[in-house]
Amino acid sequence: MRSPDLARAVDLPRSFTAWALAHGLQRTMIQRGARKGDLISRMVMDPALRLDPFPAYEELRGRGPISANGLISASVDHAVCNEVLRSDAFGTAGGQGELPGPLRWLHHKVIDPDTLGPVDPPSMLAVDPPLHTRYRKQVARAFTARKVGRMGDRVDEVATTLLDDLAGVDDFDLVDRYASLLPVAVIADLLGVPEADRGRLLALGNEAAVTLDPGLSWRQFRRAETALREMHTWFRGHVERISADPGDDLISQLVLLDGPDRLSPVELHQVGLLVLAAGFETTVNLIGNAVAMLDGHPDQLRWLRDNPDAWPNAVDEVLRHQSPVQLTLRIALRATEVAGKRFEPGHGILLYLGGANRDPQVFAEPATFDVTRANADQHIAFSAGVHYCLGASLARLETAVALRALYERFPDLHVAGRPERRGTRVLRGFERLPVSTRAGVVA
Ligand code: HEM
C-alpha cells in the first residue's frame, strides 16, 4: 500500500493540470488585467477590494448596467442580475463554462472525483436543467416551507444549548462559539451526521470554501483539495453507515431512491456534500455580519429588542446590505441580448449580488443600514431563477432565532476586539468576531 505522502506525489501532475485549467489560466489573465488597472479584474484580485468591495461596485455602476473587459462582463444592476439569473439563455454550462469546449473536456477528465468541490459538476450549483431539475426535485422535498416551519423548535433548542455553554464566559469569539455551531448542528441533524463528526466537518468546510472563488493560487487549490478529499472519504463512510441502517434524514432518502431517480455514487456525493456545506458555510456569515452591523447601530438594536417581531426584516436587511454570497457567474448558452448588449454563446457575466442589493433604482439610500426598510426583502442575496437558494427559509429562520436568543441572553453583548474578515471573495463574513457580554467594555 502507498503511503499518503507518496500517493500525493504521484497525484501531482493530475492535480496541477486540474488547477491550471480551472484556476491557473484564469489567474494569469486576471492578474494581467489587474496590473493594467482593469476594474473587473481588480475586483477579483485586489485584497483591499475583497475586504470592502462597495466603492468598486459604485464605480462599475457608474459605467452602465453591464461592463465588459474583453474577456468577461460584469453587472451590479439589480434588473440585469435578476434577468440573467432567471433566463434560460444563461446557465452554468457544467462548471468551468468559461473554458473553450476541448479544455473543459480535459478538465472533466483530469479532475479526481474524490476532490470535486461545490462548483464542480454534478453539483447542483454547476449543472443546468434538465439534469439540475432532477437533482433539485429530490432535495427540495426536505426544505418545503412546512418542513422548515417545523424546525423552529429545534433551532431554538440548539441556540439555547449553545448559549447555556457560554454561561459565565465574558469574552468569546462569536464565530467560533455560536455563529458557526448553530447552522452546523441544524444541517447535521437533517443529514443524519453524528455529533462527533461535526467539528471536523466544520473545519474541512472552512478550508474548502475557498473553491467558490475564481483564480485560486496553486497553494490555495492544493490545501482545499486535501480538505475536499477528506470530506469525500468521510461522506463515503457516512453513506455506508446509512445504507446499513437508514433513518428519516435526507441522505437516507437519497440513498433509498430507486429506478430512474436513483443517484450514481458521484451524484450522491455532490448533492449531499453541497447541501451539507451550503447549510453551514453561509449562515455563519449572515449571523456574524448581523452582529457586526447591529454593533455599529445600537439604536436599531434597542428598537429590535422592543419590537422582536421585526427580527425577520432585520435579517433581510443584513442579507441586502452585507450579502454573505457576493457574486455568482453565468455563461450565455446561446446568442442573446440583455440591456441592449449582445452575448455570444460561451460569454460569461459576473453577477455581483452584493452590488445589485445596493442598486438605488430599487433601494432608497442603499448604503444606509435600516432594519425597518420596507422593501428589504427585494434583495437577491439568495440568487433567483432555477438555482434560487434551497435553504433560504432555513437560513432566515436560523438567523432570526439565533440573533433574538443571543441578545435576550446577553443584552450588553458588543464587539470587543479586532474582527477579522474571511479572505474569501465570494463569501463575505468574519473569520473572528471577538465579543464581550459585559456592559461598558469596549476594546
Ligand atoms: C445566509 C445563508 C445563505 C445564503 C446567503 C445562500 C445563498 C445562496 C445562493 C446565492 C445560491 C445560488 C448561487 C447561484 O445562483 O449561483 C444558493 C444556492 C443553494 N443554497 Fe444557499 N444560501 C444560504 C444558506 C443555505 C442553507 C442553510 C442551505 C441548506 C440547507 C443552502 C443550500 C443551498 C443549495 C442546495 C443551493 C443550490 C441550489 C441549486 O443550485 O438549485 N443554502 N444559496
Short mmCIF file of C-alpha atoms and ligand atoms in Angstrom, two decimals:
data_model
loop_
_atom_site.label_atom_id
_atom_site.label_comp_id
_atom_site.label_asym_id
_atom_site.label_seq_id
_atom_site.Cartn_x
_atom_site.Cartn_y
_atom_site.Cartn_z
CA MET A 1 0.00 0.00 0.00
CA ARG A 2 1.23 3.52 -0.88
CA SER A 3 1.94 5.97 1.93
CA PRO A 4 -0.31 9.07 1.84
CA ASP A 5 2.75 11.23 1.00
CA LEU A 6 3.70 9.00 -1.93
CA ALA A 7 0.09 8.94 -3.16
CA ARG A 8 0.04 12.74 -3.08
CA ALA A 9 3.33 12.95 -5.01
CA VAL A 10 2.13 10.51 -7.70
CA ASP A 11 -1.09 12.50 -7.97
CA LEU A 12 0.72 15.81 -8.51
CA PRO A 13 0.65 16.08 -12.35
CA ARG A 14 -3.09 15.37 -12.45
CA SER A 15 -3.75 17.82 -9.67
CA PHE A 16 -1.60 20.50 -11.33
CA THR A 17 -3.43 20.11 -14.66
CA ALA A 18 -6.79 20.37 -12.92
CA TRP A 19 -5.61 23.54 -11.15
CA ALA A 20 -4.12 25.04 -14.33
CA LEU A 21 -7.37 24.55 -16.25
CA ALA A 22 -9.79 25.56 -13.51
CA HIS A 23 -7.78 28.39 -11.92
CA GLY A 24 -4.26 28.88 -13.26
CA LEU A 25 -5.11 30.22 -16.74
CA GLN A 26 -7.81 32.42 -15.30
CA ARG A 27 -5.47 33.68 -12.57
CA THR A 28 -2.82 34.70 -15.09
CA MET A 29 -5.36 36.63 -17.16
CA ILE A 30 -6.97 38.29 -14.15
CA GLN A 31 -3.57 39.28 -12.72
CA ARG A 32 -2.55 40.74 -16.06
CA GLY A 33 -5.83 42.70 -16.27
CA ALA A 34 -5.48 43.91 -12.66
CA ARG A 35 -1.93 45.16 -13.35
CA LYS A 36 -3.29 47.20 -16.25
CA GLY A 37 -5.88 48.72 -13.91
CA ASP A 38 -8.91 46.87 -15.30
CA LEU A 39 -11.66 47.28 -12.67
CA ILE A 40 -13.35 43.89 -13.24
CA SER A 41 -10.02 42.08 -12.75
CA ARG A 42 -9.13 44.18 -9.70
CA MET A 43 -12.47 43.31 -8.14
CA VAL A 44 -11.44 39.66 -8.21
CA MET A 45 -7.75 40.01 -7.29
CA ASP A 46 -7.24 43.10 -5.15
CA PRO A 47 -7.32 42.07 -1.45
CA ALA A 48 -8.47 45.58 -0.43
CA LEU A 49 -11.50 45.28 -2.71
CA ARG A 50 -12.26 41.91 -1.20
CA LEU A 51 -12.50 43.47 2.24
CA ASP A 52 -14.52 46.43 1.02
CA PRO A 53 -15.97 45.86 -2.45
CA PHE A 54 -18.63 48.57 -2.20
CA PRO A 55 -16.75 51.56 -3.72
CA ALA A 56 -15.81 49.34 -6.69
CA TYR A 57 -19.46 48.37 -7.15
CA GLU A 58 -20.37 52.06 -7.39
CA GLU A 59 -17.58 52.66 -9.89
CA LEU A 60 -18.92 49.80 -12.00
CA ARG A 61 -22.49 51.09 -11.67
CA GLY A 62 -21.34 54.46 -12.99
CA ARG A 63 -20.28 52.74 -16.22
CA GLY A 64 -23.78 51.43 -17.02
CA PRO A 65 -25.85 48.30 -16.38
CA ILE A 66 -23.27 45.93 -17.92
CA SER A 67 -19.49 46.44 -18.19
CA ALA A 68 -17.06 44.24 -20.10
CA ASN A 69 -13.29 43.87 -20.30
CA GLY A 70 -12.98 41.82 -23.48
CA LEU A 71 -12.91 38.50 -21.60
CA ILE A 72 -15.96 38.71 -19.38
CA SER A 73 -18.86 41.01 -18.49
CA ALA A 74 -19.96 42.16 -15.04
CA SER A 75 -23.03 43.78 -13.53
CA VAL A 76 -24.17 45.33 -10.25
CA ASP A 77 -27.53 46.24 -11.73
CA HIS A 78 -30.49 44.63 -9.90
CA ALA A 79 -32.66 44.31 -13.05
CA VAL A 80 -29.82 42.85 -15.14
CA CYS A 81 -28.75 40.33 -12.45
CA ASN A 82 -32.36 39.26 -11.94
CA GLU A 83 -32.95 38.89 -15.67
CA VAL A 84 -29.79 36.85 -16.29
CA LEU A 85 -30.40 34.57 -13.30
CA ARG A 86 -33.95 33.84 -14.49
CA SER A 87 -33.11 33.49 -18.17
CA ASP A 88 -32.77 30.07 -19.82
CA ALA A 89 -30.39 31.66 -22.32
CA PHE A 90 -27.81 31.62 -19.49
CA GLY A 91 -26.59 28.72 -17.39
CA THR A 92 -23.60 27.40 -15.56
CA ALA A 93 -22.53 25.41 -18.64
CA GLY A 94 -21.43 22.47 -16.49
CA GLY A 95 -18.92 24.37 -14.38
CA GLN A 96 -15.77 25.80 -15.99
CA GLY A 97 -18.17 27.02 -18.70
CA GLU A 98 -15.81 29.90 -19.45
CA LEU A 99 -13.22 27.43 -20.81
CA PRO A 100 -13.32 26.55 -24.53
CA GLY A 101 -15.01 23.15 -25.16
CA PRO A 102 -11.83 20.97 -25.52
CA LEU A 103 -10.24 22.39 -22.35
CA ARG A 104 -13.49 21.87 -20.46
CA TRP A 105 -13.50 18.25 -21.64
CA LEU A 106 -9.89 17.85 -20.47
CA HIS A 107 -10.75 19.36 -17.09
CA HIS A 108 -13.55 16.84 -16.58
CA LYS A 109 -11.08 14.08 -17.47
CA VAL A 110 -8.31 15.12 -15.07
CA ILE A 111 -10.33 16.11 -12.05
CA ASP A 112 -10.31 13.42 -9.37
CA PRO A 113 -13.94 12.59 -8.37
CA ASP A 114 -12.74 12.41 -4.76
CA THR A 115 -11.82 16.10 -4.82
CA LEU A 116 -14.91 17.53 -6.54
CA GLY A 117 -15.99 20.79 -4.93
CA PRO A 118 -19.26 22.73 -4.63
CA VAL A 119 -18.95 24.30 -8.08
CA ASP A 120 -17.80 21.17 -9.91
CA PRO A 121 -20.47 19.19 -11.76
CA PRO A 122 -22.54 17.28 -10.97
CA SER A 123 -23.02 19.68 -8.03
CA MET A 124 -26.44 21.29 -8.35
CA LEU A 125 -24.71 24.66 -8.48
CA ALA A 126 -22.83 23.64 -11.64
CA VAL A 127 -25.44 21.90 -13.76
CA ASP A 128 -28.28 23.24 -15.89
CA PRO A 129 -31.74 21.80 -16.48
CA PRO A 130 -32.81 19.08 -17.16
CA LEU A 131 -30.09 17.44 -15.00
CA HIS A 132 -30.39 20.22 -12.42
CA THR A 133 -34.17 19.72 -12.18
CA ARG A 134 -33.63 16.01 -11.48
CA TYR A 135 -31.32 16.64 -8.50
CA ARG A 136 -33.18 19.62 -7.14
CA LYS A 137 -36.51 17.75 -7.03
CA GLN A 138 -35.02 15.19 -4.63
CA VAL A 139 -33.55 17.72 -2.22
CA ALA A 140 -36.37 20.29 -2.36
CA ARG A 141 -38.68 17.84 -0.56
CA ALA A 142 -36.66 18.30 2.63
CA PHE A 143 -36.90 22.11 2.52
CA THR A 144 -40.59 22.86 1.89
CA ALA A 145 -41.94 25.85 3.84
CA ARG A 146 -43.96 23.44 6.02
CA LYS A 147 -40.92 21.30 6.90
CA VAL A 148 -38.76 24.33 7.64
CA GLY A 149 -41.54 25.89 9.74
CA ARG A 150 -41.48 22.77 11.91
CA MET A 151 -37.73 23.19 12.53
CA GLY A 152 -38.25 26.35 14.61
CA ASP A 153 -38.32 24.47 17.94
CA ARG A 154 -35.14 22.56 17.11
CA VAL A 155 -33.32 25.76 16.12
CA ASP A 156 -34.44 27.35 19.41
CA GLU A 157 -33.18 24.34 21.32
CA VAL A 158 -29.76 24.46 19.61
CA ALA A 159 -29.44 28.21 20.30
CA THR A 160 -30.37 27.70 23.96
CA THR A 161 -27.81 24.90 24.42
CA LEU A 162 -25.03 26.96 22.83
CA LEU A 163 -25.89 29.98 24.99
CA ASP A 164 -26.01 27.77 28.11
CA ASP A 165 -22.49 26.63 27.25
CA LEU A 166 -21.42 30.28 27.31
CA ALA A 167 -22.78 30.93 30.81
CA GLY A 168 -20.10 32.75 32.81
CA VAL A 169 -17.90 33.35 29.76
CA ASP A 170 -17.49 37.12 29.43
CA ASP A 171 -15.41 37.27 26.28
CA PHE A 172 -15.57 34.91 23.34
CA ASP A 173 -15.28 34.66 19.60
CA LEU A 174 -18.84 34.85 18.28
CA VAL A 175 -17.97 32.92 15.12
CA ASP A 176 -16.22 30.08 16.89
CA ARG A 177 -18.62 29.65 19.81
CA TYR A 178 -22.00 30.47 18.29
CA ALA A 179 -22.44 31.60 14.66
CA SER A 180 -20.67 28.57 13.16
CA LEU A 181 -22.03 25.97 15.60
CA LEU A 182 -25.74 26.70 15.25
CA PRO A 183 -26.10 26.10 11.48
CA VAL A 184 -23.83 23.03 11.56
CA ALA A 185 -25.93 21.44 14.31
CA VAL A 186 -29.16 22.07 12.38
CA ILE A 187 -27.95 20.80 8.99
CA ALA A 188 -26.17 17.84 10.59
CA ASP A 189 -29.49 16.76 12.15
CA LEU A 190 -31.17 17.00 8.75
CA LEU A 191 -28.47 14.88 7.12
CA GLY A 192 -28.06 12.36 9.94
CA VAL A 193 -24.47 13.41 10.72
CA PRO A 194 -23.25 12.06 14.09
CA GLU A 195 -22.41 14.70 16.66
CA ALA A 196 -18.79 13.52 16.93
CA ASP A 197 -18.12 14.31 13.24
CA ARG A 198 -19.45 17.88 13.21
CA GLY A 199 -16.39 19.76 14.45
CA ARG A 200 -14.10 18.15 11.90
CA LEU A 201 -16.57 18.77 9.05
CA LEU A 202 -16.81 22.41 10.06
CA ALA A 203 -13.02 22.77 9.85
CA LEU A 204 -12.90 20.98 6.48
CA GLY A 205 -15.77 23.06 5.08
CA ASN A 206 -13.92 26.19 6.11
CA GLU A 207 -10.80 25.06 4.21
CA ALA A 208 -12.79 24.05 1.13
CA ALA A 209 -14.96 27.21 0.96
CA VAL A 210 -12.24 29.00 -0.97
CA THR A 211 -13.00 26.79 -4.02
CA LEU A 212 -16.01 29.03 -4.70
CA ASP A 213 -13.55 31.80 -5.62
CA PRO A 214 -12.12 32.29 -9.11
CA GLY A 215 -8.37 32.27 -9.87
CA LEU A 216 -7.02 30.37 -6.83
CA SER A 217 -3.26 30.07 -6.37
CA TRP A 218 -1.74 26.58 -6.61
CA ARG A 219 -1.15 26.54 -2.87
CA GLN A 220 -4.78 27.52 -2.05
CA PHE A 221 -6.03 24.92 -4.50
CA ARG A 222 -3.90 22.13 -3.02
CA ARG A 223 -4.97 22.91 0.53
CA ALA A 224 -8.63 22.95 -0.49
CA GLU A 225 -8.17 19.73 -2.47
CA THR A 226 -6.83 17.96 0.63
CA ALA A 227 -9.86 19.11 2.65
CA LEU A 228 -12.26 18.05 -0.11
CA ARG A 229 -10.65 14.60 -0.30
CA GLU A 230 -11.16 14.12 3.44
CA MET A 231 -14.79 15.27 3.11
CA HIS A 232 -15.45 12.77 0.33
CA THR A 233 -13.83 9.97 2.36
CA TRP A 234 -15.99 10.89 5.34
CA PHE A 235 -19.11 11.03 3.13
CA ARG A 236 -18.38 7.56 1.69
CA GLY A 237 -18.33 6.15 5.23
CA HIS A 238 -21.48 8.09 6.10
CA VAL A 239 -23.32 6.61 3.10
CA GLU A 240 -22.15 3.10 4.08
CA ARG A 241 -23.41 3.57 7.64
CA ILE A 242 -26.71 4.98 6.43
CA SER A 243 -27.20 2.27 3.78
CA ALA A 244 -26.84 -0.36 6.51
CA ASP A 245 -29.28 1.40 8.82
CA PRO A 246 -31.35 4.11 7.08
CA GLY A 247 -33.14 6.76 9.15
CA ASP A 248 -35.52 9.59 8.25
CA ASP A 249 -32.77 12.05 7.29
CA LEU A 250 -32.21 13.49 3.80
CA ILE A 251 -29.18 11.31 2.97
CA SER A 252 -31.19 8.17 3.81
CA GLN A 253 -33.92 9.40 1.43
CA LEU A 254 -31.34 9.96 -1.33
CA VAL A 255 -29.68 6.58 -0.74
CA LEU A 256 -33.05 4.81 -0.93
CA LEU A 257 -34.07 6.36 -4.28
CA ASP A 258 -34.91 3.76 -6.88
CA GLY A 259 -35.50 3.43 -10.61
CA PRO A 260 -34.74 6.42 -12.86
CA ASP A 261 -34.43 8.72 -9.81
CA ARG A 262 -31.55 6.70 -8.35
CA LEU A 263 -28.35 8.78 -8.00
CA SER A 264 -24.94 7.42 -9.01
CA PRO A 265 -22.27 7.48 -6.24
CA VAL A 266 -20.69 10.65 -7.71
CA GLU A 267 -24.11 12.36 -7.93
CA LEU A 268 -24.94 11.34 -4.37
CA HIS A 269 -21.64 12.79 -3.11
CA GLN A 270 -22.07 16.06 -4.96
CA VAL A 271 -25.69 16.57 -3.95
CA GLY A 272 -25.16 15.52 -0.32
CA LEU A 273 -21.93 17.43 0.24
CA LEU A 274 -23.34 20.59 -1.34
CA VAL A 275 -26.36 20.62 0.96
CA LEU A 276 -24.13 19.92 3.95
CA ALA A 277 -21.57 22.63 3.17
CA ALA A 278 -24.10 25.20 1.90
CA GLY A 279 -26.01 24.57 5.11
CA PHE A 280 -23.21 25.74 7.38
CA GLU A 281 -20.74 27.76 5.30
CA THR A 282 -23.17 30.61 4.53
CA THR A 283 -25.43 31.14 7.55
CA VAL A 284 -22.36 31.57 9.79
CA ASN A 285 -21.52 34.66 7.72
CA LEU A 286 -25.03 36.04 7.94
CA ILE A 287 -25.11 35.75 11.74
CA GLY A 288 -21.64 37.32 12.07
CA ASN A 289 -22.43 40.13 9.62
CA ALA A 290 -25.66 40.85 11.52
CA VAL A 291 -23.90 41.14 14.89
CA ALA A 292 -21.26 43.44 13.39
CA MET A 293 -23.89 45.68 11.75
CA LEU A 294 -26.05 45.88 14.88
CA ASP A 295 -22.98 46.70 16.92
CA GLY A 296 -22.49 49.74 14.71
CA HIS A 297 -26.18 50.71 15.01
CA PRO A 298 -27.07 50.37 18.72
CA ASP A 299 -30.23 52.46 18.30
CA GLN A 300 -31.59 49.89 15.85
CA LEU A 301 -30.62 47.04 18.16
CA ARG A 302 -32.52 48.73 21.01
CA TRP A 303 -35.53 49.18 18.73
CA LEU A 304 -35.43 45.46 17.80
CA ARG A 305 -35.44 44.49 21.49
CA ASP A 306 -38.73 46.37 21.85
CA ASN A 307 -40.06 45.06 18.54
CA PRO A 308 -38.95 41.41 18.37
CA ASP A 309 -41.40 40.65 15.55
CA ALA A 310 -39.17 42.77 13.32
CA TRP A 311 -36.20 40.36 13.54
CA PRO A 312 -37.05 38.68 10.19
CA ASN A 313 -37.00 42.05 8.41
CA ALA A 314 -33.70 42.90 10.11
CA VAL A 315 -32.27 39.63 8.79
CA ASP A 316 -33.32 40.60 5.26
CA GLU A 317 -31.71 44.00 5.67
CA VAL A 318 -28.41 42.32 6.66
CA LEU A 319 -28.74 39.98 3.66
CA ARG A 320 -29.20 43.05 1.46
CA HIS A 321 -26.55 45.30 2.97
CA GLN A 322 -23.86 42.67 3.70
CA SER A 323 -24.73 39.82 1.33
CA PRO A 324 -22.98 36.63 2.52
CA VAL A 325 -22.67 35.44 -1.11
CA GLN A 326 -21.36 38.45 -3.01
CA LEU A 327 -21.29 37.12 -6.55
CA THR A 328 -22.06 34.35 -8.94
CA LEU A 329 -21.31 33.60 -12.59
CA ARG A 330 -23.44 32.71 -15.59
CA ILE A 331 -22.48 31.78 -19.14
CA ALA A 332 -24.56 32.52 -22.25
CA LEU A 333 -25.77 29.17 -23.59
CA ARG A 334 -26.93 30.73 -26.87
CA ALA A 335 -26.76 34.13 -28.56
CA THR A 336 -28.93 36.55 -26.65
CA GLU A 337 -29.31 40.18 -25.60
CA VAL A 338 -29.57 41.79 -22.16
CA ALA A 339 -29.98 45.53 -21.56
CA GLY A 340 -29.10 46.16 -25.21
CA LYS A 341 -25.85 44.18 -25.01
CA ARG A 342 -25.36 41.16 -27.23
CA PHE A 343 -23.98 37.96 -25.70
CA GLU A 344 -22.44 35.25 -27.86
CA PRO A 345 -22.60 31.61 -26.63
CA GLY A 346 -19.84 30.95 -24.09
CA HIS A 347 -19.54 34.58 -22.94
CA GLY A 348 -19.63 34.88 -19.15
CA ILE A 349 -21.09 37.52 -16.86
CA LEU A 350 -20.17 38.09 -13.21
CA LEU A 351 -23.32 38.94 -11.30
CA TYR A 352 -22.49 40.95 -8.18
CA LEU A 353 -25.44 40.13 -5.92
CA GLY A 354 -23.92 42.31 -3.20
CA GLY A 355 -23.82 45.24 -5.63
CA ALA A 356 -27.30 44.62 -7.07
CA ASN A 357 -28.58 44.72 -3.49
CA ARG A 358 -27.39 48.33 -3.29
CA ASP A 359 -28.98 49.43 -6.55
CA PRO A 360 -30.51 52.90 -5.94
CA GLN A 361 -33.19 52.17 -8.54
CA VAL A 362 -34.64 49.58 -6.14
CA PHE A 363 -33.45 50.65 -2.67
CA ALA A 364 -33.64 54.25 -1.43
CA GLU A 365 -30.33 55.35 0.15
CA PRO A 366 -28.93 51.87 -0.46
CA ALA A 367 -25.74 52.34 1.60
CA THR A 368 -27.80 53.08 4.72
CA PHE A 369 -28.46 50.14 7.03
CA ASP A 370 -32.09 50.31 8.16
CA VAL A 371 -33.79 47.33 9.81
CA THR A 372 -37.19 48.96 9.19
CA ARG A 373 -36.65 49.24 5.41
CA ALA A 374 -40.00 48.32 3.85
CA ASN A 375 -38.62 46.54 0.78
CA ALA A 376 -35.52 44.91 2.32
CA ASP A 377 -36.73 41.51 1.07
CA GLN A 378 -36.38 42.57 -2.56
CA HIS A 379 -32.69 41.67 -2.33
CA ILE A 380 -31.29 38.85 -4.46
CA ALA A 381 -28.84 37.62 -1.82
CA PHE A 382 -30.28 34.11 -2.29
CA SER A 383 -29.96 34.43 -6.09
CA ALA A 384 -33.02 33.98 -8.36
CA GLY A 385 -34.30 31.59 -11.01
CA VAL A 386 -33.66 27.84 -11.02
CA HIS A 387 -30.70 28.00 -8.62
CA TYR A 388 -32.56 30.12 -6.03
CA CYS A 389 -31.14 29.05 -2.67
CA LEU A 390 -32.83 25.89 -1.43
CA GLY A 391 -32.01 26.76 2.15
CA ALA A 392 -33.28 30.36 2.08
CA SER A 393 -36.18 29.83 4.52
CA LEU A 394 -33.98 27.76 6.81
CA ALA A 395 -31.19 30.37 6.79
CA ARG A 396 -33.69 33.15 7.56
CA LEU A 397 -35.23 31.13 10.39
CA GLU A 398 -31.85 30.15 11.90
CA THR A 399 -30.57 33.71 11.84
CA ALA A 400 -33.69 35.35 13.27
CA VAL A 401 -33.81 32.79 16.11
CA ALA A 402 -30.04 32.98 16.70
CA LEU A 403 -30.00 36.78 16.99
CA ARG A 404 -33.07 37.12 19.11
CA ALA A 405 -31.88 34.46 21.56
CA LEU A 406 -28.35 35.91 21.66
CA TYR A 407 -29.45 39.43 22.58
CA GLU A 408 -32.10 38.21 25.02
CA ARG A 409 -29.43 36.24 26.88
CA PHE A 410 -26.71 38.88 26.62
CA PRO A 411 -28.35 42.33 26.42
CA ASP A 412 -24.96 44.05 26.67
CA LEU A 413 -23.20 41.98 24.02
CA HIS A 414 -20.89 44.09 21.89
CA VAL A 415 -17.86 43.71 19.66
CA ALA A 416 -14.73 43.92 21.83
CA GLY A 417 -11.53 43.40 19.90
CA ARG A 418 -10.46 43.45 16.29
CA PRO A 419 -12.79 41.49 14.00
CA GLU A 420 -11.06 39.56 11.24
CA ARG A 421 -12.78 39.12 7.88
CA ARG A 422 -12.58 35.90 5.88
CA GLY A 423 -10.18 36.19 2.95
CA THR A 424 -12.75 34.80 0.50
CA ARG A 425 -14.11 36.79 -2.44
CA VAL A 426 -17.46 35.06 -2.98
CA LEU A 427 -18.33 34.57 0.69
CA ARG A 428 -18.47 37.71 2.83
CA GLY A 429 -18.24 37.13 6.55
CA PHE A 430 -15.94 37.03 9.55
CA GLU A 431 -13.21 34.61 10.47
CA ARG A 432 -13.18 36.01 14.01
CA LEU A 433 -15.59 38.34 15.77
CA PRO A 434 -14.50 38.90 19.38
CA VAL A 435 -17.37 39.97 21.64
CA SER A 436 -17.87 40.78 25.30
CA THR A 437 -21.05 40.32 27.29
CA ARG A 438 -20.00 42.82 29.99
CA ALA A 439 -21.60 46.26 29.94
CA GLY A 440 -19.31 49.08 29.02
CA VAL A 441 -16.25 47.04 27.99
CA VAL A 442 -15.05 48.34 24.66
CA ALA A 443 -11.73 47.34 23.05
C1 HEM B 1 -27.27 33.10 4.63
C2 HEM B 1 -27.35 31.93 4.19
C3 HEM B 1 -27.34 31.57 2.73
C4 HEM B 1 -27.08 32.32 1.62
C5 HEM B 1 -26.73 33.80 1.55
C6 HEM B 1 -27.19 31.44 0.48
C7 HEM B 1 -27.02 31.84 -0.83
C8 HEM B 1 -27.18 31.04 -1.93
C9 HEM B 1 -27.05 31.47 -3.29
C10 HEM B 1 -26.69 32.88 -3.73
C11 HEM B 1 -27.27 30.39 -4.08
C12 HEM B 1 -27.30 30.34 -5.61
C13 HEM B 1 -25.98 30.55 -6.27
C14 HEM B 1 -26.16 30.76 -7.74
O1 HEM B 1 -27.23 31.16 -8.22
O2 HEM B 1 -25.19 30.53 -8.49
C15 HEM B 1 -27.57 29.27 -3.21
C16 HEM B 1 -27.84 28.01 -3.65
C17 HEM B 1 -28.02 26.96 -2.81
N1 HEM B 1 -28.12 27.00 -1.42
FE1 HEM B 1 -27.94 28.60 -0.26
N2 HEM B 1 -27.50 30.19 0.92
C18 HEM B 1 -27.62 30.22 2.29
C19 HEM B 1 -27.96 29.18 3.13
C20 HEM B 1 -28.22 27.92 2.71
C21 HEM B 1 -28.59 26.83 3.58
C22 HEM B 1 -28.82 26.92 5.09
C23 HEM B 1 -28.70 25.73 2.77
C24 HEM B 1 -29.04 24.32 3.14
C25 HEM B 1 -29.90 23.89 3.79
C26 HEM B 1 -28.44 26.14 1.41
C27 HEM B 1 -28.46 25.32 0.32
C28 HEM B 1 -28.31 25.72 -0.98
C29 HEM B 1 -28.34 24.80 -2.10
C30 HEM B 1 -28.53 23.30 -2.05
C31 HEM B 1 -28.15 25.58 -3.25
C32 HEM B 1 -28.10 25.10 -4.70
C33 HEM B 1 -29.45 25.29 -5.32
C34 HEM B 1 -29.46 24.99 -6.79
O3 HEM B 1 -28.42 25.05 -7.46
O4 HEM B 1 -30.55 24.67 -7.29
N3 HEM B 1 -28.15 27.47 1.41
N4 HEM B 1 -27.51 29.69 -1.90
#
